[in-house]
Amino acid sequence: MSSPEIASLSWGQMKVKGCSTTYKDCKVWPGGSRTWDWRETGTNHSPGVQPADLEEVVKKGVKTMVIGRGMSEALQVPPSTVEYLKKNGIDVLVLQTEKAVAEYNALAARGVQVGGVFHSTC
């Protein structure tokens, strides 16, 4: 199963190819996507992305995880989150969201089992 292309990104809006939903923040993995609702794990810009935010995507068997920190990189990614991914044998890229989407799409196009979490505002 391949990772879906992120078809478009603008401030506060993301579209995933093959999905009719417009996301503000989203999670993507081989074969699917859904809204990334920060309230599920109590996520805020600081301390930022927690392992609990990534567990669902990790369980889909991804080899690489791309984390989009927002358009102005306001979303933090603590070292413990990166360590969690590495302990699970997953490569991780932490980038500004526009760069993260471009990198994610490039990996997906090459057939990499890539997943991601993306913040589309600040």
Coordinates of N, CA and C in Angstrom, one line a residue:
M1 N 0.8 -1.2 0.0 CA 0.0 0.0 0.0 C 0.9 1.2 0.0
S2 N 0.6 2.2 -0.8 CA 1.4 3.4 -0.9 C 0.9 4.5 -0.1
S3 N 1.8 5.4 0.2 CA 1.4 6.6 1.0 C 0.7 7.6 0.1
P4 N -0.4 8.2 0.5 CA -1.1 9.2 -0.4 C -0.4 10.5 -0.5
E5 N -0.5 11.0 -1.7 CA 0.2 12.3 -2.0 C -0.6 13.4 -1.3
I6 N 0.1 14.4 -0.8 CA -0.6 15.6 -0.2 C -0.7 16.5 -1.4
A7 N -2.0 16.7 -1.8 CA -2.3 17.4 -3.1 C -2.2 18.9 -3.0
S8 N -2.5 19.5 -1.8 CA -2.3 20.9 -1.7 C -2.1 21.3 -0.2
L9 N -1.5 22.5 0.0 CA -1.2 23.0 1.3 C -1.3 24.5 1.2
S10 N -2.1 25.1 2.1 CA -2.1 26.6 2.2 C -2.4 26.8 3.7
W11 N -2.3 28.1 4.2 CA -2.4 28.4 5.6 C -3.8 27.8 6.1
G12 N -3.7 26.9 7.0 CA -4.9 26.3 7.6 C -5.6 25.3 6.8
Q13 N -5.1 24.9 5.7 CA -5.8 23.9 4.8 C -4.9 23.0 4.1
M14 N -5.2 21.7 4.2 CA -4.4 20.7 3.5 C -5.4 19.7 2.9
K15 N -5.1 19.2 1.7 CA -5.9 18.2 1.0 C -5.0 17.1 0.7
V16 N -5.5 15.9 0.9 CA -4.8 14.6 0.6 C -5.5 14.0 -0.6
K17 N -4.7 13.6 -1.6 CA -5.2 13.0 -2.8 C -6.1 11.8 -2.4
G18 N -7.3 11.7 -3.1 CA -8.1 10.6 -2.8 C -9.0 10.7 -1.6
C19 N -9.0 11.9 -0.9 CA -9.8 12.1 0.3 C -10.5 13.5 0.1
S20 N -11.8 13.5 0.4 CA -12.6 14.7 0.2 C -12.5 15.7 1.3
T21 N -11.9 15.3 2.4 CA -11.8 16.1 3.6 C -10.7 17.2 3.4
T22 N -11.0 18.4 3.9 CA -10.0 19.4 4.0 C -9.5 19.4 5.4
Y23 N -8.2 19.3 5.6 CA -7.7 19.2 7.0 C -7.0 20.5 7.4
K24 N -7.0 20.8 8.7 CA -6.2 21.9 9.2 C -4.8 21.3 9.6
D25 N -4.9 20.3 10.4 CA -3.7 19.5 10.7 C -4.0 18.1 10.4
C26 N -3.1 17.3 9.8 CA -3.4 15.9 9.5 C -2.3 15.0 9.7
K27 N -2.7 13.7 9.8 CA -1.8 12.5 9.9 C -2.0 11.8 8.6
V28 N -0.9 11.3 8.0 CA -1.0 10.5 6.8 C -0.1 9.3 7.0
W29 N -0.5 8.2 6.3 CA 0.3 6.9 6.4 C -0.1 6.1 5.1
P30 N 0.7 5.0 4.9 CA 0.4 4.2 3.7 C -1.1 3.8 3.7
G31 N -1.8 4.2 2.8 CA -3.2 3.8 2.7 C -4.3 4.7 3.3
G32 N -3.8 5.8 4.0 CA -4.9 6.6 4.6 C -4.4 7.9 5.2
S33 N -5.4 8.6 5.7 CA -5.1 9.9 6.4 C -6.3 10.3 7.3
R34 N -6.1 11.2 8.2 CA -7.2 11.7 9.1 C -6.7 13.0 9.7
T35 N -7.7 13.6 10.3 CA -7.5 14.9 11.0 C -6.5 14.6 12.2
W36 N -5.6 15.5 12.4 CA -4.7 15.4 13.6 C -5.3 16.3 14.6
D37 N -6.1 15.8 15.6 CA -6.8 16.5 16.6 C -5.9 16.6 17.8
W38 N -5.3 17.7 18.1 CA -4.3 17.9 19.2 C -5.0 17.6 20.5
R39 N -6.3 17.8 20.6 CA -7.0 17.6 21.9 C -7.0 16.1 22.4
E40 N -6.8 15.2 21.4 CA -6.7 13.8 21.8 C -5.6 13.5 22.7
T41 N -4.5 14.2 22.6 CA -3.3 13.9 23.4 C -2.8 15.1 24.2
G42 N -3.6 16.2 24.2 CA -3.2 17.4 24.9 C -2.0 18.1 24.3
T43 N -1.8 18.0 23.0 CA -0.7 18.6 22.4 C -0.9 20.2 22.3
N44 N 0.2 20.9 22.5 CA 0.3 22.3 22.3 C 1.6 22.6 21.6
H45 N 1.7 23.9 21.2 CA 3.0 24.3 20.4 C 4.2 23.9 21.3
S46 N 4.1 24.1 22.6 CA 5.2 23.7 23.5 C 4.6 22.9 24.6
P47 N 5.1 21.7 24.9 CA 6.4 21.1 24.5 C 6.3 20.5 23.0
G48 N 5.1 20.5 22.5 CA 5.0 20.1 21.1 C 4.6 18.6 20.8
V49 N 5.1 18.1 19.7 CA 4.7 16.7 19.3 C 5.1 15.7 20.3
Q50 N 4.2 14.9 20.7 CA 4.5 13.8 21.7 C 4.5 12.5 21.0
P51 N 5.2 11.5 21.6 CA 5.1 10.1 21.0 C 3.6 9.7 20.8
A52 N 2.7 10.0 21.7 CA 1.3 9.7 21.6 C 0.7 10.2 20.3
D53 N 1.2 11.3 19.8 CA 0.7 11.9 18.5 C 1.1 11.0 17.3
L54 N 2.1 10.2 17.5 CA 2.7 9.5 16.4 C 2.4 8.0 16.4
E55 N 1.9 7.5 17.6 CA 1.7 6.1 17.7 C 0.9 5.4 16.6
E56 N -0.3 6.1 16.3 CA -1.2 5.6 15.3 C -0.5 5.4 13.9
V57 N 0.4 6.4 13.5 CA 1.1 6.3 12.3 C 2.2 5.3 12.3
V58 N 2.9 5.2 13.5 CA 3.9 4.2 13.6 C 3.4 2.8 13.5
K59 N 2.2 2.6 14.0 CA 1.6 1.2 13.9 C 1.2 0.8 12.5
K60 N 1.2 1.8 11.6 CA 0.9 1.4 10.2 C 2.1 0.9 9.4
G61 N 3.3 0.8 10.1 CA 4.4 0.2 9.5 C 5.3 1.1 8.7
V62 N 5.3 2.4 9.1 CA 6.1 3.3 8.3 C 7.6 3.1 8.6
K63 N 8.4 3.5 7.6 CA 9.9 3.4 7.7 C 10.5 4.8 7.9
T64 N 9.7 5.8 7.5 CA 10.1 7.2 7.7 C 8.9 8.0 8.1
M65 N 9.2 8.9 9.1 CA 8.2 9.8 9.6 C 8.6 11.3 9.3
V66 N 7.7 12.0 8.7 CA 8.0 13.4 8.4 C 7.1 14.3 9.3
I67 N 7.7 15.2 10.1 CA 6.9 16.0 11.0 C 7.0 17.5 10.5
G68 N 5.8 18.0 10.2 CA 5.7 19.4 9.8 C 5.4 20.3 11.0
R69 N 6.4 21.2 11.3 CA 6.3 22.1 12.5 C 5.4 23.3 12.3
G70 N 4.8 23.5 11.2 CA 4.0 24.7 11.0 C 4.7 25.6 10.0
M71 N 3.9 26.6 9.5 CA 4.5 27.5 8.5 C 5.6 28.4 9.1
S72 N 5.5 28.8 10.4 CA 6.5 29.6 11.0 C 7.3 28.7 12.0
E73 N 7.1 27.4 12.0 CA 7.8 26.5 12.8 C 7.6 26.7 14.3
A74 N 6.3 27.1 14.7 CA 6.0 27.3 16.1 C 5.8 26.0 16.9
L75 N 5.5 24.9 16.2 CA 5.3 23.6 16.8 C 6.6 23.0 17.2
Q76 N 6.8 22.7 18.4 CA 8.1 22.1 18.9 C 8.1 20.6 18.7
V77 N 9.3 20.0 18.6 CA 9.4 18.6 18.6 C 10.6 18.2 19.6
P78 N 10.2 17.8 20.8 CA 11.2 17.5 21.8 C 12.1 16.3 21.4
P79 N 13.3 16.3 21.9 CA 14.2 15.2 21.6 C 13.6 13.8 22.0
S80 N 12.8 13.7 23.0 CA 12.2 12.4 23.4 C 11.3 11.9 22.3
T81 N 10.7 12.7 21.5 CA 9.8 12.3 20.4 C 10.7 11.7 19.3
V82 N 11.8 12.4 19.0 CA 12.7 11.9 17.9 C 13.3 10.5 18.4
E83 N 13.7 10.4 19.7 CA 14.2 9.2 20.2 C 13.2 8.1 20.1
Y84 N 11.9 8.3 20.4 CA 10.9 7.3 20.3 C 10.8 6.7 18.9
L85 N 10.9 7.6 17.9 CA 10.9 7.1 16.5 C 12.1 6.3 16.2
K86 N 13.3 6.8 16.6 CA 14.5 6.1 16.3 C 14.6 4.7 17.0
K87 N 14.0 4.6 18.2 CA 14.0 3.3 18.9 C 13.1 2.3 18.2
N88 N 12.1 2.8 17.5 CA 11.2 2.0 16.7 C 11.8 1.7 15.3
G89 N 13.0 2.1 15.0 CA 13.7 1.9 13.7 C 13.1 2.8 12.6
I90 N 12.6 3.9 13.0 CA 12.0 4.8 12.0 C 12.9 6.1 11.8
D91 N 13.2 6.3 10.5 CA 13.9 7.6 10.2 C 12.9 8.7 10.4
V92 N 13.5 9.9 10.8 CA 12.6 11.0 11.1 C 13.2 12.3 10.5
L93 N 12.3 13.1 9.9 CA 12.6 14.4 9.3 C 11.7 15.4 10.0
V94 N 12.3 16.4 10.6 CA 11.5 17.5 11.2 C 11.8 18.8 10.5
L95 N 10.7 19.3 9.8 CA 10.9 20.4 8.9 C 9.7 21.4 9.0
Q96 N 10.0 22.6 8.5 CA 8.9 23.6 8.3 C 7.9 22.9 7.4
T97 N 6.6 23.2 7.6 CA 5.6 22.4 7.0 C 5.6 22.4 5.4
E98 N 5.9 23.5 4.8 CA 5.9 23.4 3.3 C 7.1 22.5 2.8
K99 N 8.2 22.6 3.5 CA 9.3 21.7 3.2 C 9.0 20.3 3.5
A100 N 8.3 20.1 4.6 CA 8.0 18.7 5.1 C 7.0 18.1 4.1
V101 N 6.1 18.8 3.6 CA 5.1 18.3 2.6 C 5.9 17.9 1.3
A102 N 6.8 18.8 0.9 CA 7.5 18.5 -0.4 C 8.4 17.2 -0.2
E103 N 9.0 17.1 1.0 CA 9.9 15.9 1.2 C 9.0 14.7 1.4
Y104 N 7.9 14.8 2.1 CA 7.0 13.6 2.2 C 6.5 13.2 0.8
N105 N 6.0 14.1 0.0 CA 5.6 13.7 -1.4 C 6.7 13.1 -2.2
A106 N 7.9 13.6 -2.1 CA 9.0 13.0 -2.8 C 9.3 11.6 -2.4
L107 N 9.2 11.3 -1.1 CA 9.4 10.0 -0.6 C 8.3 9.1 -1.0
A108 N 7.1 9.5 -0.9 CA 5.9 8.7 -1.3 C 6.0 8.4 -2.8
A109 N 6.4 9.3 -3.6 CA 6.5 9.1 -5.0 C 7.6 8.0 -5.4
R110 N 8.6 7.9 -4.5 CA 9.6 6.9 -4.7 C 9.2 5.5 -4.1
G111 N 8.0 5.5 -3.5 CA 7.5 4.2 -2.9 C 7.9 3.9 -1.5
V112 N 8.5 4.9 -0.8 CA 8.9 4.7 0.6 C 7.7 4.6 1.4
Q113 N 7.7 3.7 2.4 CA 6.6 3.6 3.4 C 6.7 4.8 4.4
V114 N 6.2 5.9 4.0 CA 6.3 7.2 4.7 C 5.0 7.6 5.3
G115 N 5.1 8.1 6.5 CA 4.0 8.7 7.2 C 4.3 10.1 7.7
G116 N 3.3 10.8 8.1 CA 3.6 12.2 8.5 C 2.5 12.8 9.4
V117 N 2.9 13.8 10.2 CA 2.0 14.6 10.9 C 2.4 16.0 10.5
F118 N 1.3 16.8 10.1 CA 1.6 18.1 9.6 C 0.7 19.2 10.3
H119 N 1.3 20.3 10.7 CA 0.6 21.4 11.3 C 0.6 22.5 10.2
S120 N -0.6 23.0 9.8 CA -0.7 23.9 8.6 C -0.8 25.4 8.9
T121 N -0.8 25.7 10.2 CA -0.8 27.2 10.5 C 0.6 27.5 11.2
C122 N 0.6 28.4 12.1 CA 1.8 28.9 12.7 C 2.9 27.9 12.9

